[in-house]
Short mmCIF file of C-alpha atoms in Angstrom, two decimals:
data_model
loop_
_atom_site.label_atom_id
_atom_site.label_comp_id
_atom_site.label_asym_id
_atom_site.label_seq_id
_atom_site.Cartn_x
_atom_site.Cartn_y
_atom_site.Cartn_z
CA UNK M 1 147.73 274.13 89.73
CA UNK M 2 148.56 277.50 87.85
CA UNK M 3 151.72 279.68 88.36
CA UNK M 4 149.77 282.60 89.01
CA UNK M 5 148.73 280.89 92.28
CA UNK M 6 152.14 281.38 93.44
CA UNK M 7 152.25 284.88 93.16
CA UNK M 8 152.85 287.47 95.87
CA UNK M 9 153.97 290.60 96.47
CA UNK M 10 157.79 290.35 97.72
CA UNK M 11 159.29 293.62 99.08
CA UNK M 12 163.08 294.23 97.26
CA UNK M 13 163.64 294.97 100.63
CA UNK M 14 163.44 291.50 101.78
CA UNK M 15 165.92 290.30 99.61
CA UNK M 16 169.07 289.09 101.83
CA UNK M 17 171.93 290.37 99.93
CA UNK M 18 174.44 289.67 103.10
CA UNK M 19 174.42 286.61 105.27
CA UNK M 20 173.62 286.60 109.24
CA UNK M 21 176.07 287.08 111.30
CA UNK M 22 175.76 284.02 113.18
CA UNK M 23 175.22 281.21 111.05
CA UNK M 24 172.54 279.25 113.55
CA UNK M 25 170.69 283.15 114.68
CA UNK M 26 168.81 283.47 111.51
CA UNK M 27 165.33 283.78 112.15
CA UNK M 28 162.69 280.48 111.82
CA UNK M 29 159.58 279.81 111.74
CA UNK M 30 158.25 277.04 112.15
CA UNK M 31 154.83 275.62 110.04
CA UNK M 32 152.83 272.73 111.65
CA UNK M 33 151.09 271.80 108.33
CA UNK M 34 148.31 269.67 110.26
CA UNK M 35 146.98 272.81 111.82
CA UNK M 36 148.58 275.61 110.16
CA UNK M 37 150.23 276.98 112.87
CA UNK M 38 153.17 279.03 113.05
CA UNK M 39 155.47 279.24 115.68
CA UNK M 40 159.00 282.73 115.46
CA UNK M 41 162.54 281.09 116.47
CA UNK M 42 165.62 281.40 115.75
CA UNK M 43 167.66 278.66 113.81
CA UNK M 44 169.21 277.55 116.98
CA UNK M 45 166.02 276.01 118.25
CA UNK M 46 165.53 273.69 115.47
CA UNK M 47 167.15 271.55 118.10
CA UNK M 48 164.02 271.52 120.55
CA UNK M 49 161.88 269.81 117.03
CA UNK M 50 164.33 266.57 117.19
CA UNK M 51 165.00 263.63 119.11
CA UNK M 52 167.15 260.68 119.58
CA UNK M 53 167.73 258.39 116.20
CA UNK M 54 166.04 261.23 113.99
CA UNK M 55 167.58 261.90 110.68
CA UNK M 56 168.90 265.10 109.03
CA UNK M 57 169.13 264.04 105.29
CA UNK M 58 172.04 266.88 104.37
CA UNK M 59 172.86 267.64 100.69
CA UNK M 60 176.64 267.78 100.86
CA UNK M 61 177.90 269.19 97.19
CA UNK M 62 180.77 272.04 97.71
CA UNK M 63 180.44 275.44 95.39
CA UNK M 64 183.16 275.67 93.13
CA UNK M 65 184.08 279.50 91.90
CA UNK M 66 181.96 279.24 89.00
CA UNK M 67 182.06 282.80 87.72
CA UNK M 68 185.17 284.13 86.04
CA UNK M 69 186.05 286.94 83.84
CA UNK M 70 187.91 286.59 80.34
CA UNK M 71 189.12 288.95 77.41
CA UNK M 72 188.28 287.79 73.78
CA UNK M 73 191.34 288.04 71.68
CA UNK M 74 192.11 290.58 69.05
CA UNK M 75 189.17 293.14 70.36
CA UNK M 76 190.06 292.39 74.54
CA UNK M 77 186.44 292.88 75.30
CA UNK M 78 185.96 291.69 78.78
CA UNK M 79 183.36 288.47 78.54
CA UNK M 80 181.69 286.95 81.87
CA UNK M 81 182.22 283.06 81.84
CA UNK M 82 179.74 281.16 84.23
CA UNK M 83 180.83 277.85 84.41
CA UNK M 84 177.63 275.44 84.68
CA UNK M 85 179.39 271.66 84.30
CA UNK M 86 182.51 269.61 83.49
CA UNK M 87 181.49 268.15 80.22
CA UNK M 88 184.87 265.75 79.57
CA UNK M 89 187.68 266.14 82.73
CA UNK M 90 190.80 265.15 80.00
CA UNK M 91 189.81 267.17 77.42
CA UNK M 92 188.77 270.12 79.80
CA UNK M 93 185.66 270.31 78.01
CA UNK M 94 182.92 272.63 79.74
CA UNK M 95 179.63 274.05 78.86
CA UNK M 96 179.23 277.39 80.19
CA UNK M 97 176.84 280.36 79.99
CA UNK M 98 178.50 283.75 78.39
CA UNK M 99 177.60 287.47 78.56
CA UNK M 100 177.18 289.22 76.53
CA UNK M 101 176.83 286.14 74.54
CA UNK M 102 176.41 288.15 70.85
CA UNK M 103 179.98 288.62 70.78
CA UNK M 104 181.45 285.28 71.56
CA UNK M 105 181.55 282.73 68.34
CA UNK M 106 182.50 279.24 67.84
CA UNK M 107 186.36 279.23 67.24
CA UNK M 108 187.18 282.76 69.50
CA UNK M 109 189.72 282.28 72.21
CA UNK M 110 189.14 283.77 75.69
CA UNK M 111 191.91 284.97 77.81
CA UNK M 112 191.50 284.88 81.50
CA UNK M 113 194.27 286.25 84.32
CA UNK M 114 196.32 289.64 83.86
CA UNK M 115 199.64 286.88 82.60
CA UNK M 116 196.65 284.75 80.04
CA UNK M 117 196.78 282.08 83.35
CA UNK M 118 194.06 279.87 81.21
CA UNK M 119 193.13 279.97 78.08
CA UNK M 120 190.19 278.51 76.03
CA UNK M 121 188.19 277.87 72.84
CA UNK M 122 184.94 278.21 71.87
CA UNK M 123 183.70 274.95 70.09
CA UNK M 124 180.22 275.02 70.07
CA UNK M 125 177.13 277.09 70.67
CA UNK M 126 174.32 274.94 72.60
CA UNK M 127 171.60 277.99 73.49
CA UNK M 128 171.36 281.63 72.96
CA UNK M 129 173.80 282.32 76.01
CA UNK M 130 175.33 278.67 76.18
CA UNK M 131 178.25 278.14 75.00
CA UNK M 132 180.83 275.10 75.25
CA UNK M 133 184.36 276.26 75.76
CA UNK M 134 187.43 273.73 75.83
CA UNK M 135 190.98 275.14 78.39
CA UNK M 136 193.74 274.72 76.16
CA UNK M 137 195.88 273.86 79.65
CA UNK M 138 199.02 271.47 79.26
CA UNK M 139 199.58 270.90 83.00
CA UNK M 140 198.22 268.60 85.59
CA UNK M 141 194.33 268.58 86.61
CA UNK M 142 195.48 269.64 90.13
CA UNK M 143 197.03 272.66 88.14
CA UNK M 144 194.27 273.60 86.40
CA UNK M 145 191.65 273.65 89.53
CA UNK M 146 193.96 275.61 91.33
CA UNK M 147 194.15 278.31 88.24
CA UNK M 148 190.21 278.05 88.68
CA UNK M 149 190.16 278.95 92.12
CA UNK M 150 192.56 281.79 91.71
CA UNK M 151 190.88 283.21 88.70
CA UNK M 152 187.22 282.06 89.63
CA UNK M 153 184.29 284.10 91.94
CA UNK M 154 181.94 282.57 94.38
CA UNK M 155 178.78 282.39 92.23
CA UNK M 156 176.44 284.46 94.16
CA UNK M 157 173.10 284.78 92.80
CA UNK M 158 172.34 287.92 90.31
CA UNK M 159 170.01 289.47 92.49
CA UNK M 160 172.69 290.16 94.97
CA UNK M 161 173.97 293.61 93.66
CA UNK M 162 177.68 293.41 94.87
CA UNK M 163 181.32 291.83 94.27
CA UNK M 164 181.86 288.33 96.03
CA UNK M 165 183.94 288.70 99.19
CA UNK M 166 186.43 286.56 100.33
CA UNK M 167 184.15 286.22 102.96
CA UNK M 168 181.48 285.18 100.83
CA UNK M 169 183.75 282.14 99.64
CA UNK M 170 183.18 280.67 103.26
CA UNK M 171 179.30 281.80 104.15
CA UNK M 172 178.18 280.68 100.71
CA UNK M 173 178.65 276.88 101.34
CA UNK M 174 177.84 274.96 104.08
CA UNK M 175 180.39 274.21 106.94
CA UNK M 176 179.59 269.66 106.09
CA UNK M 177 180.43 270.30 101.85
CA UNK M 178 182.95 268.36 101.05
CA UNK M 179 181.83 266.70 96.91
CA UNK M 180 182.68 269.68 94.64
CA UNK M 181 180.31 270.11 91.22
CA UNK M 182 177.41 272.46 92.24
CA UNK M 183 177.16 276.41 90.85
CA UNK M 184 174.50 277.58 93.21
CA UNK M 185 174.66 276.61 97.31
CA UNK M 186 172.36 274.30 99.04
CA UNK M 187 171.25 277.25 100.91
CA UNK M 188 168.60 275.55 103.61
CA UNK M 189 172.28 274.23 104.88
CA UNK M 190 173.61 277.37 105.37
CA UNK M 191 171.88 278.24 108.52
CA UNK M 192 174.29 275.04 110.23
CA UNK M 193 177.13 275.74 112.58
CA UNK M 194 179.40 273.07 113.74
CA UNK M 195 178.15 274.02 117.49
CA UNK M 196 174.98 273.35 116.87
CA UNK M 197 175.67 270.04 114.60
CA UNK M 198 177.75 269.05 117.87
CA UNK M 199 174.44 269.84 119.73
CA UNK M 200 172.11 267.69 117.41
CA UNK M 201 174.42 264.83 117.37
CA UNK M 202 174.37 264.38 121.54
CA UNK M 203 171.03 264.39 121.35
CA UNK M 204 171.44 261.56 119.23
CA UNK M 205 170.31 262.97 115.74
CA UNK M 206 171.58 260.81 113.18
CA UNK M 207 172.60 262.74 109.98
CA UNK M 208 172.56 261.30 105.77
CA UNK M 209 175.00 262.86 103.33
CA UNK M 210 173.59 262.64 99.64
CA UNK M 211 174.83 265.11 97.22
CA UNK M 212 172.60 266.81 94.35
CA UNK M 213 174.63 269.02 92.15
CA UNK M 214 172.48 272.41 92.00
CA UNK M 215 172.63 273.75 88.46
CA UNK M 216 171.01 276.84 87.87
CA UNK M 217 168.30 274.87 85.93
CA UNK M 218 166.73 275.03 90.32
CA UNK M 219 166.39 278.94 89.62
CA UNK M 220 164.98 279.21 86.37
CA UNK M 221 161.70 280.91 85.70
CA UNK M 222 158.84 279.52 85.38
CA UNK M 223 157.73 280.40 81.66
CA UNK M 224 154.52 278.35 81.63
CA UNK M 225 150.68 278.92 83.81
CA UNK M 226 149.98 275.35 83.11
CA UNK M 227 152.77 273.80 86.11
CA UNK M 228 152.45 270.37 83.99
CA UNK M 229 154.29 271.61 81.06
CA UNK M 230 157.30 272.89 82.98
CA UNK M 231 160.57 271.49 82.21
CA UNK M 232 163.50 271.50 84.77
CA UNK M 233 167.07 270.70 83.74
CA UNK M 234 168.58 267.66 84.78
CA UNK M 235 170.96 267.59 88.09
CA UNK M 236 173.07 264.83 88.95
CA UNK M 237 172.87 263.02 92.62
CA UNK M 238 174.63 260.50 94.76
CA UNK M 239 172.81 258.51 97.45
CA UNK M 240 175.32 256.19 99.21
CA UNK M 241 174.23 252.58 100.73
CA UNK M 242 175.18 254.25 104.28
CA UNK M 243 172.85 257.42 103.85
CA UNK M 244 169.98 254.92 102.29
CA UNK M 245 170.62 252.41 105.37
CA UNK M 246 170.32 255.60 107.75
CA UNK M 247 167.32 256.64 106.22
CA UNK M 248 165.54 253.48 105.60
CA UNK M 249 166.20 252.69 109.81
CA UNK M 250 164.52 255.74 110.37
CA UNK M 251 161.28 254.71 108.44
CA UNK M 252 160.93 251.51 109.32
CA UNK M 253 161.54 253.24 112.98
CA UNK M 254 158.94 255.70 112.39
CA UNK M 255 161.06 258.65 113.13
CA UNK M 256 161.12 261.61 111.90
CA UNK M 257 163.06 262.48 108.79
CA UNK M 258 164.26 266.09 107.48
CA UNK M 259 165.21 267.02 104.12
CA UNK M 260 167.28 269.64 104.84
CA UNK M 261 166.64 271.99 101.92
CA UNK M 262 164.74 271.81 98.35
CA UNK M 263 167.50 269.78 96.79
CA UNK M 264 167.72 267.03 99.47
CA UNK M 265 164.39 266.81 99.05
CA UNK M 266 164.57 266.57 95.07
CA UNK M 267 167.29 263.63 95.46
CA UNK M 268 165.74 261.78 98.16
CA UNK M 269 161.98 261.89 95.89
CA UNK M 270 163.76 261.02 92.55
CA UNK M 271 165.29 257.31 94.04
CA UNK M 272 162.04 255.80 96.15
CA UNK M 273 162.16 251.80 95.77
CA UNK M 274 158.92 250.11 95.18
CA UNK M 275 158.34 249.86 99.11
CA UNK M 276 158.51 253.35 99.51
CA UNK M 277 162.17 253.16 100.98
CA UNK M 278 165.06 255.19 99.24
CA UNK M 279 167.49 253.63 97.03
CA UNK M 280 171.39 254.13 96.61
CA UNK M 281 172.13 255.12 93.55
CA UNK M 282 174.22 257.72 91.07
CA UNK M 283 171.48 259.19 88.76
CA UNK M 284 170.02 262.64 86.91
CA UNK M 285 166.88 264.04 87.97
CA UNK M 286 164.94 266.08 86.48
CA UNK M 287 161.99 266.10 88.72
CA UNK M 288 159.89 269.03 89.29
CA UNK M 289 157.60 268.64 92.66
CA UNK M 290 154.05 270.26 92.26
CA UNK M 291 150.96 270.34 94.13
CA UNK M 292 149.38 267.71 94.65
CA UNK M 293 152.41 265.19 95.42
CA UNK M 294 152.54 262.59 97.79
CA UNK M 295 155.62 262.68 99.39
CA UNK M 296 157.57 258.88 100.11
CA UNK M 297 160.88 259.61 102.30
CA UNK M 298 160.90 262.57 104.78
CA UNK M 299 158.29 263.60 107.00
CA UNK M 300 159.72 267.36 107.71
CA UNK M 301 161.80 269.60 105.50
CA UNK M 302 164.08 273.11 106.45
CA UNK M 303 163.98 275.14 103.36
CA UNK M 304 164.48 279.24 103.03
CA UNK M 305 162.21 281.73 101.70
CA UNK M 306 161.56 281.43 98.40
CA UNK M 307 161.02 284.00 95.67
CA UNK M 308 156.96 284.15 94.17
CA UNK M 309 156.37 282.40 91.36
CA UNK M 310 159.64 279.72 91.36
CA UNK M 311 159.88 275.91 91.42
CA UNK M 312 161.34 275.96 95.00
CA UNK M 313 158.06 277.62 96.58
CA UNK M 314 155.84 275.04 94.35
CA UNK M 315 157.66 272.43 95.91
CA UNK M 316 157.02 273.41 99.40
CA UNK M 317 153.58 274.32 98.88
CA UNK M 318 153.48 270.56 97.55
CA UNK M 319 154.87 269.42 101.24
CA UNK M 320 153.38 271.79 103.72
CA UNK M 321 149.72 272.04 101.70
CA UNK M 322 149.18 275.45 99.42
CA UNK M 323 146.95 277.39 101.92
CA UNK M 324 149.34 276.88 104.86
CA UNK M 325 152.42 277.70 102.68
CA UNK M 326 150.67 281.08 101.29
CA UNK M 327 149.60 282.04 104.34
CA UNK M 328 152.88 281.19 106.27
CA UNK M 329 154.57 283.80 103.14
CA UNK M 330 151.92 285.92 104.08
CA UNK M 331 153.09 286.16 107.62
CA UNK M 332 156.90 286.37 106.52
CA UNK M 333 156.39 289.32 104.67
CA UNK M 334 154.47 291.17 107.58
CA UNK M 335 157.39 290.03 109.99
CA UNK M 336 160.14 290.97 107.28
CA UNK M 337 161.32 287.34 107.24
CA UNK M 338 164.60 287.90 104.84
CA UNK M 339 164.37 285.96 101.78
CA UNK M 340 166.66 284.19 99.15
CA UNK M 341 169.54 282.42 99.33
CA UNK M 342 171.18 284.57 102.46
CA UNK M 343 167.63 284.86 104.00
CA UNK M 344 165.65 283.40 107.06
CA UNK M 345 164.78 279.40 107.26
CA UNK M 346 161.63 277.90 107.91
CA UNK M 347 161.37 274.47 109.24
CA UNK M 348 157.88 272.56 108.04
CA UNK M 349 156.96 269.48 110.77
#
């Protein structure tokens, strides 16, 4: 398939800059993708779609405050560090993206905190805006991730024109996160609140914890019309025996099985065992999903609205076939379904 088939127009409109109030009264549809049917909720109802011994596969990686904000010595020109992935924990090695990234050379020191809290290096350039950066930081690695989370921002996406809240620190990660390493949220996950995981669980929904560490490699454009030649950057995942038992009772059951967001799905797709069951494991992936795919673990998926033209809305035109998806988008537009990573949900059974 091309990119251009993944084109539509997308009000700015649309664009959730702020959360829902209520975590669980986001709007839903629902997509049958036998028929093509589509069915207005609200989040809360997902319960009514799942029964006794289903599975939830959740992605459970925590946000850390990836953004932060230093001055380069001698000039004191203020320099945005986004901090993408712990390269080497003892030597507080990181690669990061800077901006603007002209300025900032191998061998400049960065000075973040009004009383120079952290400070680091610059020891290598990797790509035009990558950079890798070492904290020259004496004290204990408890120390340091504290000085992180003081001088650090929730890492909202750029199309969301406004300052992280303090708020935002809690809405922008879901309420079951708990394995810290990911720079953009699982955002299908947002839409849970602990009453209605309370609700799902006495009705005897069984749920899988893997954890897929979103880079921001998941939100890059697409540069390329041929899909084929598409490159996505790796992301590291952890699929424990107990999620892979959970699952695998579920298939062999014939239940149903959600991936509960885009990454889930990624992780779940990237460790499938010869007999089409999923494998524990701690692995990369760097696995993009395109029409046509066969699909080997879960037989529904909960995903947000999804910008035209990215990865995440080839993926789930891959699951919930490419005339239903458009057409469901279609409909969301008309209905001003909010999109992005604050937006409505969409559950596809």
């Amino acid at each position: 398939m091309k990119l251009s088939q993944f084109k539509f127009n997308l009000p700015e409109s649309l664009l959730a800059s702020e959360p829902s109030e209520q975590r669980d009264e986001s709007r839903l549809m629902v997509l049958h993708k036998d028929t093509g049917k589509i069915e207005h909720k609200i989040f809360k109802d997902v319960l009514d779609y799942f029964d006794d011994k289903d599975v939830m596969i959740l992605n459970d990686t925590k946000v850390f405050p990836a953004r932060m904000y230093g001055n380069k010595e001698k000039t004191g020109a203020t320099i945005e560090v986004f901090l993408l992935r712990e390269l080497n924990r003892e030597l507080r090695l990181w690669d990061v993206l800077v901006d603007p990234a002209r300025k900032i050379r191998v061998g400049n020191k960065l000075y973040f905190g009004d009383d120079d809290l952290l400070v680091a290096e610059v020891v290598d350039n990797t790509t035009s805006r990558g950079r890798t950066i070492r904290f020259l930081f004496e004290g204990t690695d408890e120390e340091f991730r504290r000085n992180i989370e003081i001088l650090g921002e929730t890492p909202l996406p750029k199309y969301i024109k406004r300052k992280a809240t303090p708020e935002d620190k809690f809405r922008y990660q879901t309420i079951y996160a708990k394995n810290e390493g990911a720079v953009a949220a699982p955002t299908a996950g947002l839409h849970f609140s602990r009453e209605l995981m309370k609700r799902l669980e006495l009705k005897g929904v069984d749920f899988a914890e893997i954890t897929l560490h979103i880079g921001l490699g998941t939100f890059r454009t697409v540069e390329v019309e041929d899909l084929t030649k598409h490159k996505m950057d790796s992301e590291q995942f952890i699929i424990t025996d107990e999620a892979a038992n959970r699952v695998n009772r579920a298939i062999d059951d014939k239940r149903r099985i959600c991936a509960v967001g885009t990454t889930s799905m990624r992780a779940i797709e990237s460790s499938v065992s010869a007999d089409r069951h999923l494998k524990p494991g701690t692995d990369w992936t760097s696995k993009f999903i395109y029409p046509p795919y066969e699909f080997s673990i879960a037989n529904s998926m909960i995903t947000n609205f999804h910008t035209p033209e990215s990865t995440l809305l080839v993926m789930i035109a891959a699951f919930g076939g490419y005339e239903n998806v458009m057409n469901a988008y279609e409909v969301a537009v008309k209905e001003k379904y909010r999109f992005y990573s604050y937006g409505d949900a969409m559950l596809i059974i």
